[in-house]
CSV table of C-alpha atoms in Angstrom, one decimal:
chain,number,residue,atom,x,y,z
E,1,MET,CA,0.0,0.0,0.0
E,2,LYS,CA,2.8,2.4,0.9
E,3,THR,CA,4.4,1.8,-2.5
E,4,LEU,CA,1.1,2.4,-4.3
E,5,ILE,CA,0.6,5.6,-2.5
E,6,SER,CA,4.2,6.7,-3.4
E,7,ILE,CA,3.6,5.9,-7.1
E,8,LEU,CA,0.3,7.9,-7.0
E,9,ILE,CA,2.0,10.9,-5.4
E,10,TYR,CA,4.9,11.0,-7.8
E,11,ALA,CA,2.7,10.5,-10.8
E,12,GLY,CA,0.5,13.4,-9.5
E,13,ILE,CA,3.6,15.7,-9.4
E,14,VAL,CA,4.5,14.9,-13.0
E,15,GLN,CA,1.0,14.9,-14.3
E,16,GLY,CA,0.3,18.3,-12.7
E,17,PHE,CA,3.1,20.1,-14.5
E,18,TYR,CA,2.5,18.2,-17.7
E,19,MET,CA,-1.2,19.0,-17.8
E,20,ALA,CA,-0.4,22.6,-17.0
E,21,PHE,CA,1.8,22.7,-20.1
E,22,LEU,CA,-0.9,21.1,-22.3
E,23,LEU,CA,-3.6,23.5,-21.1
E,24,ASN,CA,-1.4,26.5,-22.0
E,25,HIS,CA,-0.9,25.1,-25.5
E,26,ASN,CA,-4.4,23.7,-26.0
E,27,LYS,CA,-5.8,24.6,-29.5
E,28,ARG,CA,-9.3,24.9,-28.0
E,29,GLN,CA,-7.9,28.1,-26.4
E,30,ASN,CA,-10.3,28.1,-23.4
E,31,VAL,CA,-9.6,31.4,-21.7
E,32,ALA,CA,-10.1,29.8,-18.3
E,33,ASN,CA,-7.3,27.3,-18.9
E,34,LYS,CA,-4.5,29.6,-17.7
E,35,TYR,CA,-6.2,29.6,-14.2
E,36,LEU,CA,-6.5,25.8,-14.3
E,37,ALA,CA,-2.9,25.5,-15.4
E,38,ILE,CA,-1.8,27.7,-12.4
E,39,LEU,CA,-4.0,25.6,-10.1
E,40,LEU,CA,-2.5,22.3,-11.2
E,41,SER,CA,1.0,23.7,-10.9
E,42,VAL,CA,0.4,24.9,-7.4
E,43,MET,CA,-1.0,21.4,-6.5
E,44,SER,CA,2.1,19.8,-7.9
E,45,ILE,CA,4.3,22.3,-6.0
E,46,SER,CA,2.3,21.5,-2.8
E,47,ILE,CA,3.0,17.8,-3.2
E,48,VAL,CA,6.7,18.4,-3.7
E,49,HIS,CA,6.7,20.6,-0.6
E,50,SER,CA,4.9,18.0,1.5
E,51,VAL,CA,6.9,15.0,0.3
E,52,PHE,CA,10.4,16.5,0.0
E,53,ILE,CA,10.7,19.8,1.8
E,54,ILE,CA,8.7,19.3,5.0
E,55,PRO,CA,10.7,16.3,6.1
E,56,GLU,CA,13.8,18.5,5.9
E,57,ILE,CA,12.2,21.3,7.9
E,58,HIS,CA,11.4,18.8,10.7
E,59,GLN,CA,15.1,18.0,10.9
E,60,THR,CA,16.4,21.5,11.0
E,61,LEU,CA,13.6,23.6,12.6
E,62,ASN,CA,11.2,23.2,15.5
E,63,ASP,CA,8.2,24.5,13.5
E,64,PRO,CA,5.3,25.7,15.6
E,65,TYR,CA,2.7,24.5,13.1
E,66,ARG,CA,1.5,20.9,13.4
E,67,ILE,CA,0.4,20.9,9.7
E,68,LYS,CA,2.9,22.6,7.4
E,69,GLU,CA,1.1,23.0,4.0
E,70,PRO,CA,0.6,26.7,3.3
E,71,PHE,CA,-0.4,26.0,-0.4
E,72,LEU,CA,-3.8,24.8,0.9
E,73,MET,CA,-4.6,28.6,1.1
E,74,LEU,CA,-3.8,29.1,-2.5
E,75,VAL,CA,-5.7,26.2,-4.0
E,76,ILE,CA,-9.2,27.4,-3.0
E,77,PRO,CA,-8.9,30.9,-4.5
E,78,LEU,CA,-7.5,29.4,-7.7
E,79,ILE,CA,-10.4,27.0,-8.0
E,80,TRP,CA,-12.8,29.9,-7.6
E,81,LEU,CA,-10.9,32.0,-10.2
E,82,TYR,CA,-11.1,29.1,-12.7
E,83,VAL,CA,-14.8,28.5,-12.2
E,84,LYS,CA,-15.5,32.3,-12.2
E,85,LYS,CA,-13.7,32.6,-15.6
E,86,LEU,CA,-15.7,29.7,-17.0
E,87,GLU,CA,-18.9,31.4,-16.0
E,88,GLN,CA,-18.0,35.0,-17.0
E,89,TYR,CA,-16.0,35.4,-20.2
E,90,ASP,CA,-15.1,39.0,-19.5
E,91,PHE,CA,-13.8,38.3,-16.0
E,92,ARG,CA,-10.4,39.9,-15.5
E,93,PHE,CA,-7.7,39.5,-12.9
E,94,SER,CA,-7.5,42.9,-11.0
E,95,LEU,CA,-5.9,44.3,-7.9
E,96,SER,CA,-9.0,43.5,-5.9
E,97,THR,CA,-8.6,39.8,-6.9
E,98,LEU,CA,-5.3,39.8,-4.9
E,99,LEU,CA,-7.4,40.1,-1.7
E,100,HIS,CA,-8.3,36.4,-2.2
E,101,PHE,CA,-4.7,35.5,-1.4
E,102,ILE,CA,-4.4,37.4,1.9
E,103,PRO,CA,-4.5,34.3,4.1
E,104,PHE,CA,-1.6,32.8,2.2
E,105,VAL,CA,0.5,36.0,2.3
E,106,PHE,CA,-0.2,36.3,6.0
E,107,PHE,CA,0.8,32.7,6.7
E,108,MET,CA,4.0,33.1,4.8
E,109,SER,CA,4.9,36.5,6.4
E,110,VAL,CA,4.6,34.9,9.8
E,111,HIS,CA,6.3,31.6,8.9
E,112,ILE,CA,9.3,32.7,6.8
E,113,PRO,CA,11.1,34.8,9.4
E,114,ALA,CA,11.1,31.9,11.9
E,115,PHE,CA,12.6,29.7,9.2
E,116,ILE,CA,15.3,32.2,8.2
E,117,HIS,CA,16.4,33.1,11.7
E,118,GLY,CA,16.2,29.6,13.2
E,119,ASP,CA,14.9,28.1,16.5
E,120,ASP,CA,17.0,30.5,18.7
E,121,SER,CA,15.4,33.7,17.4
E,122,ALA,CA,12.9,35.5,19.7
E,123,TRP,CA,10.3,35.3,16.9
E,124,ALA,CA,10.6,31.5,16.5
E,125,GLN,CA,10.4,31.0,20.3
E,126,SER,CA,7.3,33.2,20.5
E,127,LEU,CA,5.6,31.2,17.8
E,128,THR,CA,6.4,28.0,19.5
E,129,SER,CA,5.1,29.1,22.9
E,130,HIS,CA,1.8,30.1,21.2
E,131,SER,CA,1.6,27.2,18.8
E,132,THR,CA,-1.8,26.0,20.1
E,133,LEU,CA,-3.4,29.4,19.6
E,134,LEU,CA,-1.7,29.8,16.2
E,135,ASN,CA,-2.9,26.5,15.0
E,136,GLY,CA,-6.5,27.2,16.1
E,137,ILE,CA,-6.5,30.6,14.3
E,138,ILE,CA,-4.9,29.4,11.1
E,139,TRP,CA,-7.1,26.3,10.7
E,140,SER,CA,-10.2,28.2,11.7
E,141,VAL,CA,-9.4,30.7,8.9
E,142,LEU,CA,-8.9,27.8,6.5
E,143,LEU,CA,-12.2,26.2,7.3
E,144,VAL,CA,-14.0,29.5,6.9
E,145,GLN,CA,-12.2,30.2,3.7
E,146,TYR,CA,-13.2,26.8,2.3
E,147,SER,CA,-16.8,27.2,3.4
E,148,VAL,CA,-17.2,30.6,1.8
E,149,TYR,CA,-15.6,29.5,-1.5
E,150,LEU,CA,-17.7,26.3,-1.5
E,151,PHE,CA,-20.9,28.4,-1.3
E,152,GLN,CA,-19.7,30.7,-4.1
E,153,ILE,CA,-18.8,27.8,-6.4
E,154,VAL,CA,-22.2,26.2,-5.8
E,155,LYS,CA,-23.9,29.5,-6.8
E,156,ILE,CA,-21.7,29.8,-9.9
E,157,THR,CA,-22.4,26.2,-10.9
E,158,ARG,CA,-26.1,26.8,-10.8
E,159,LYS,CA,-25.7,29.9,-12.8
E,160,VAL,CA,-23.7,28.0,-15.4
E,161,ASN,CA,-26.4,25.3,-15.7
E,162,LEU,CA,-29.2,27.8,-16.1
E,163,SER,CA,-27.1,29.9,-18.5
E,164,ALA,CA,-26.3,27.0,-20.7
E,165,GLN,CA,-29.9,25.9,-21.0
E,166,GLN,CA,-30.8,29.4,-22.2
E,167,GLU,CA,-28.2,29.4,-24.9
E,168,PHE,CA,-27.4,25.8,-26.1
E,169,SER,CA,-29.5,23.0,-27.3
E,170,ASN,CA,-26.6,20.6,-26.7
E,171,ILE,CA,-25.1,21.3,-23.2
E,172,GLU,CA,-22.5,18.6,-23.8
E,173,GLN,CA,-20.5,21.2,-25.6
E,174,VAL,CA,-20.0,23.1,-22.3
E,175,ASP,CA,-19.7,19.9,-20.3
E,176,ILE,CA,-21.9,20.9,-17.4
E,177,SER,CA,-21.6,17.5,-15.8
E,178,TRP,CA,-17.8,18.1,-15.5
E,179,LEU,CA,-18.5,21.1,-13.2
E,180,ASN,CA,-20.3,18.7,-10.9
E,181,THR,CA,-17.2,16.4,-10.9
E,182,PHE,CA,-15.1,19.5,-10.1
E,183,LEU,CA,-17.4,20.4,-7.2
E,184,VAL,CA,-17.1,16.8,-5.8
E,185,ALA,CA,-13.3,17.2,-5.8
E,186,PHE,CA,-13.6,20.6,-4.1
E,187,VAL,CA,-15.8,19.1,-1.4
E,188,LEU,CA,-13.4,16.2,-0.9
E,189,VAL,CA,-10.6,18.6,-0.2
E,190,PHE,CA,-12.8,20.5,2.2
E,191,ILE,CA,-13.6,17.3,4.1
E,192,VAL,CA,-9.9,16.5,4.4
E,193,LEU,CA,-9.3,20.0,5.8
E,194,ALA,CA,-11.9,19.4,8.5
E,195,ILE,CA,-10.2,16.1,9.5
E,196,MET,CA,-6.9,17.9,9.5
E,197,PHE,CA,-8.3,20.7,11.7
E,198,ALA,CA,-9.6,18.2,14.2
E,199,GLY,CA,-6.2,16.5,14.3
E,200,ALA,CA,-4.4,19.8,14.8
E,201,ILE,CA,-6.6,21.0,17.6
E,202,HIS,CA,-6.5,17.7,19.6
E,203,HIS,CA,-2.8,17.1,19.0
E,204,PHE,CA,-3.3,13.7,17.3
E,205,GLY,CA,-0.4,12.2,15.4
E,206,THR,CA,0.0,14.4,12.3
E,207,GLU,CA,2.6,12.4,10.3
E,208,TRP,CA,-0.2,11.1,8.1
E,209,MET,CA,-1.8,14.4,7.3
E,210,ASN,CA,0.6,15.8,4.8
E,211,PRO,CA,0.8,12.5,2.8
E,212,LEU,CA,-3.0,12.5,2.9
E,213,VAL,CA,-3.2,16.0,1.4
E,214,SER,CA,-0.6,14.9,-1.3
E,215,VAL,CA,-2.8,11.9,-2.2
E,216,VAL,CA,-5.9,14.1,-2.5
E,217,PHE,CA,-4.1,16.6,-4.6
E,218,ALA,CA,-2.7,13.9,-6.8
E,219,ILE,CA,-6.2,12.5,-7.5
E,220,SER,CA,-7.5,16.0,-8.0
E,221,ILE,CA,-4.8,16.7,-10.6
E,222,PHE,CA,-5.8,13.6,-12.6
E,223,VAL,CA,-9.5,14.4,-12.5
E,224,LEU,CA,-9.3,18.2,-13.0
E,225,GLY,CA,-6.5,18.1,-15.6
E,226,TYR,CA,-8.3,15.6,-17.8
E,227,LYS,CA,-11.7,17.3,-17.6
E,228,GLY,CA,-10.2,20.7,-18.1
E,229,LEU,CA,-8.2,19.7,-21.2
E,230,PHE,CA,-11.5,18.9,-23.0
E,231,GLN,CA,-13.6,21.7,-21.5
E,232,LYS,CA,-14.9,24.2,-24.0
E,233,SER,CA,-15.5,27.8,-23.1
E,234,ILE,CA,-19.1,28.2,-22.0
E,235,PHE,CA,-19.6,31.5,-23.8
E,236,SER,CA,-17.7,32.8,-26.8
E,237,ASN,CA,-18.1,36.5,-26.0
E,238,ALA,CA,-18.8,38.8,-23.1
E,239,ASP,CA,-22.2,40.0,-24.3
E,240,VAL,CA,-23.6,36.4,-24.3
E,241,SER,CA,-22.2,35.8,-20.9
E,242,GLU,CA,-23.7,38.9,-19.4
E,243,VAL,CA,-27.2,38.2,-20.9
E,244,ALA,CA,-27.0,34.6,-19.7
E,245,VAL,CA,-26.0,35.6,-16.2
E,246,GLN,CA,-28.9,38.1,-16.1
E,247,ASN,CA,-31.3,35.4,-17.2
E,248,SER,CA,-30.1,33.1,-14.4
E,249,THR,CA,-30.0,35.6,-11.6
E,250,GLN,CA,-33.0,37.9,-12.3
E,251,PRO,CA,-36.6,36.7,-12.0
E,252,ALA,CA,-38.5,36.7,-15.2
E,253,LYS,CA,-40.8,39.7,-15.6
E,254,PRO,CA,-44.3,38.9,-17.0
E,255,LYS,CA,-44.4,40.1,-20.6
E,256,THR,CA,-47.0,40.1,-23.2
E,257,ILE,CA,-45.6,38.2,-26.2
E,258,ASP,CA,-47.2,38.6,-29.7
E,259,ALA,CA,-48.9,35.3,-30.4
E,260,SER,CA,-47.8,35.5,-34.0
E,261,LEU,CA,-44.1,35.4,-33.0
E,262,SER,CA,-44.7,32.2,-31.0
E,263,SER,CA,-46.7,30.6,-33.8
E,264,GLY,CA,-44.2,31.7,-36.4
E,265,LEU,CA,-41.3,30.2,-34.5
E,266,GLN,CA,-43.1,26.9,-34.1
E,267,GLN,CA,-44.0,26.9,-37.8
E,268,TYR,CA,-40.4,27.5,-38.7
E,269,MET,CA,-39.3,24.6,-36.4
E,270,ASP,CA,-41.8,22.3,-38.0
E,271,THR,CA,-41.0,23.2,-41.6
E,272,HIS,CA,-37.2,23.7,-41.6
E,273,LYS,CA,-36.3,21.4,-38.6
E,274,PRO,CA,-33.2,23.4,-37.4
E,275,TYR,CA,-33.2,21.2,-34.3
E,276,CYS,CA,-31.6,18.4,-36.4
E,277,ASP,CA,-28.3,20.4,-36.1
E,278,PRO,CA,-26.8,19.2,-32.8
E,279,GLU,CA,-24.9,22.5,-32.4
E,280,LEU,CA,-28.0,24.7,-32.7
E,281,THR,CA,-27.8,27.7,-30.3
E,282,LEU,CA,-30.2,30.5,-29.4
E,283,THR,CA,-28.0,32.9,-31.2
E,284,SER,CA,-27.9,30.9,-34.5
E,285,LEU,CA,-31.7,30.2,-34.3
E,286,ALA,CA,-32.4,33.9,-33.8
E,287,LYS,CA,-30.6,34.7,-37.1
E,288,MET,CA,-32.6,32.0,-38.9
E,289,VAL,CA,-36.0,33.5,-37.8
E,290,ASN,CA,-34.9,37.1,-38.1
E,291,MET,CA,-35.3,38.0,-34.5
E,292,GLY,CA,-32.9,39.5,-32.0
E,293,ARG,CA,-31.4,37.1,-29.6
E,294,ASN,CA,-33.1,38.6,-26.5
E,295,GLN,CA,-36.4,38.8,-28.4
E,296,LEU,CA,-36.2,35.1,-29.2
E,297,SER,CA,-35.3,34.3,-25.7
E,298,GLU,CA,-38.4,36.2,-24.5
E,299,VAL,CA,-40.7,34.4,-27.0
E,300,ILE,CA,-39.4,31.0,-25.7
E,301,ASN,CA,-39.3,31.8,-22.0
E,302,SER,CA,-42.5,33.9,-21.7
E,303,GLY,CA,-44.5,33.0,-24.8
E,304,LEU,CA,-43.9,29.3,-24.8
E,305,GLU,CA,-43.0,28.9,-21.0
E,306,SER,CA,-39.8,27.0,-21.6
E,307,ASN,CA,-36.0,27.4,-21.8
E,308,PHE,CA,-34.1,27.0,-25.1
E,309,TYR,CA,-32.7,23.6,-24.2
E,310,ASP,CA,-36.0,22.0,-23.4
E,311,PHE,CA,-37.8,23.8,-26.3
E,312,VAL,CA,-35.4,22.4,-28.9
E,313,ASN,CA,-35.1,18.9,-27.4
E,314,LYS,CA,-38.9,18.5,-27.3
E,315,TYR,CA,-38.8,18.8,-31.1
E,316,ARG,CA,-36.0,16.3,-31.2
E,317,VAL,CA,-38.0,13.8,-29.1
E,318,GLU,CA,-41.0,14.2,-31.4
E,319,GLU,CA,-38.8,13.7,-34.4
E,320,VAL,CA,-37.4,10.5,-33.0
E,321,LYS,CA,-41.0,9.3,-32.3
E,322,GLN,CA,-41.9,10.0,-35.9
E,323,LEU,CA,-38.9,8.3,-37.3
E,324,LEU,CA,-39.5,5.2,-35.1
E,325,SER,CA,-43.0,5.0,-36.7
E,326,HIS,CA,-41.7,5.3,-40.2
E,327,PRO,CA,-41.1,2.0,-42.1
E,328,LYS,CA,-37.9,3.4,-43.7
E,329,PHE,CA,-36.2,3.5,-40.3
E,330,LYS,CA,-37.4,0.1,-39.1
E,331,ASN,CA,-34.0,-1.4,-39.2
E,332,TYR,CA,-32.1,1.7,-37.9
E,333,THR,CA,-30.5,1.5,-34.4
E,334,LEU,CA,-31.9,3.8,-31.8
E,335,LEU,CA,-28.6,5.7,-31.8
E,336,ALA,CA,-28.7,6.3,-35.5
E,337,ILE,CA,-32.2,7.6,-35.2
E,338,ALA,CA,-31.2,9.9,-32.3
E,339,LEU,CA,-28.3,11.3,-34.3
E,340,GLU,CA,-30.7,11.8,-37.3
E,341,ALA,CA,-33.0,13.9,-35.0
E,342,GLY,CA,-30.1,16.1,-33.7
E,343,PHE,CA,-29.1,14.5,-30.5
E,344,PRO,CA,-25.4,14.7,-29.9
E,345,SER,CA,-24.9,11.4,-28.1
E,346,LYS,CA,-26.6,8.3,-26.7
E,347,SER,CA,-26.5,9.4,-23.1
E,348,THR,CA,-28.1,12.7,-23.8
E,349,PHE,CA,-30.7,11.0,-26.0
E,350,ASN,CA,-31.7,8.5,-23.3
E,351,THR,CA,-31.9,11.2,-20.6
E,352,VAL,CA,-33.9,13.7,-22.6
E,353,PHE,CA,-36.2,11.1,-24.1
E,354,LYS,CA,-37.2,9.7,-20.7
E,355,LYS,CA,-37.7,13.2,-19.3
E,356,PHE,CA,-40.3,14.1,-21.9
E,357,THR,CA,-42.0,10.7,-22.4
E,358,GLY,CA,-41.5,8.8,-19.1
E,359,LEU,CA,-40.1,5.9,-21.1
E,360,THR,CA,-36.7,4.8,-22.2
E,361,PRO,CA,-36.2,4.8,-26.0
E,362,SER,CA,-36.2,1.0,-26.0
E,363,GLU,CA,-39.4,0.8,-24.0
E,364,TYR,CA,-41.1,3.2,-26.4
E,365,ARG,CA,-39.9,1.3,-29.4
E,366,ASN,CA,-41.1,-2.0,-28.0
E,367,GLY,CA,-44.5,-0.5,-27.3
E,368,LEU,CA,-44.8,0.2,-31.1
E,369,LEU,CA,-44.3,-3.4,-32.0
């Protein structure tokens, strides 16, 4: 087991730096990738610090901190920055953003002088004599920090889900499910911190804590690096991002929609079948029907009481049902029919079809026999 853990930790170090390099040279050019690359690099540095540097510190310095991993304070702000950039295309790093790194700067400003001047310095002795108080303060700050950022990431994730459903008919292209995986990894780190905090307060043996953080970071590097490499930008320009965020955060105001706009839109969908394009978006459909993007959104949301994702996929489900009833498609597989109707994949097809019919595609087809 010890050998397996060592292999995982060392592989995590290499993978973190390697994935950071790939993300910076990814042809998809996801603008949020630079934050993810920094995050993965910091995680790798943290593992190196825990595995190689901390043991040396134990031999040369009577460090007052029972858990000696300051990079934990960097990871959470970087996670937030990455998710924030995914949500908001025009988000920019500013001087105010530096405030998110105050806990890390404070920790280092207290810790480094003790390391430089050694155990005999008055500063180091003062830290050692107040080590219990310092540990309580530092880890209380950490837990508060994780709690606040967790809450913020949950909010952003919900915004992204709502925003994607207002703009895309195929939310696989923004990989919303990946954000949930990301959130699970975030919660995992938070739980580990809670365990570490309890150990620090009650003076349990802490030799296992830094290796545990290294293992968690190594696993996170593999998950986040792989998912991030294939993650597309959620919005391609700031205007779309701003509109989508407004749609997801502001309650819809009752509006009177001209019935001819709704009927005209439905007639266009029935006649031209734009939903057969798996990459159909609200913006592209608005151009087809000669409407403004916001106007089309109002017609769908208020006039038809739906969001764009459900509106388009209802047509795809009905198209599948018609194809299943047509003799020409009798020998077609369900996946072939789903692709014909505009569904991007089998998993999305199965989920959406059951949502609107209450049956799986196989159950529906068997009912026709």
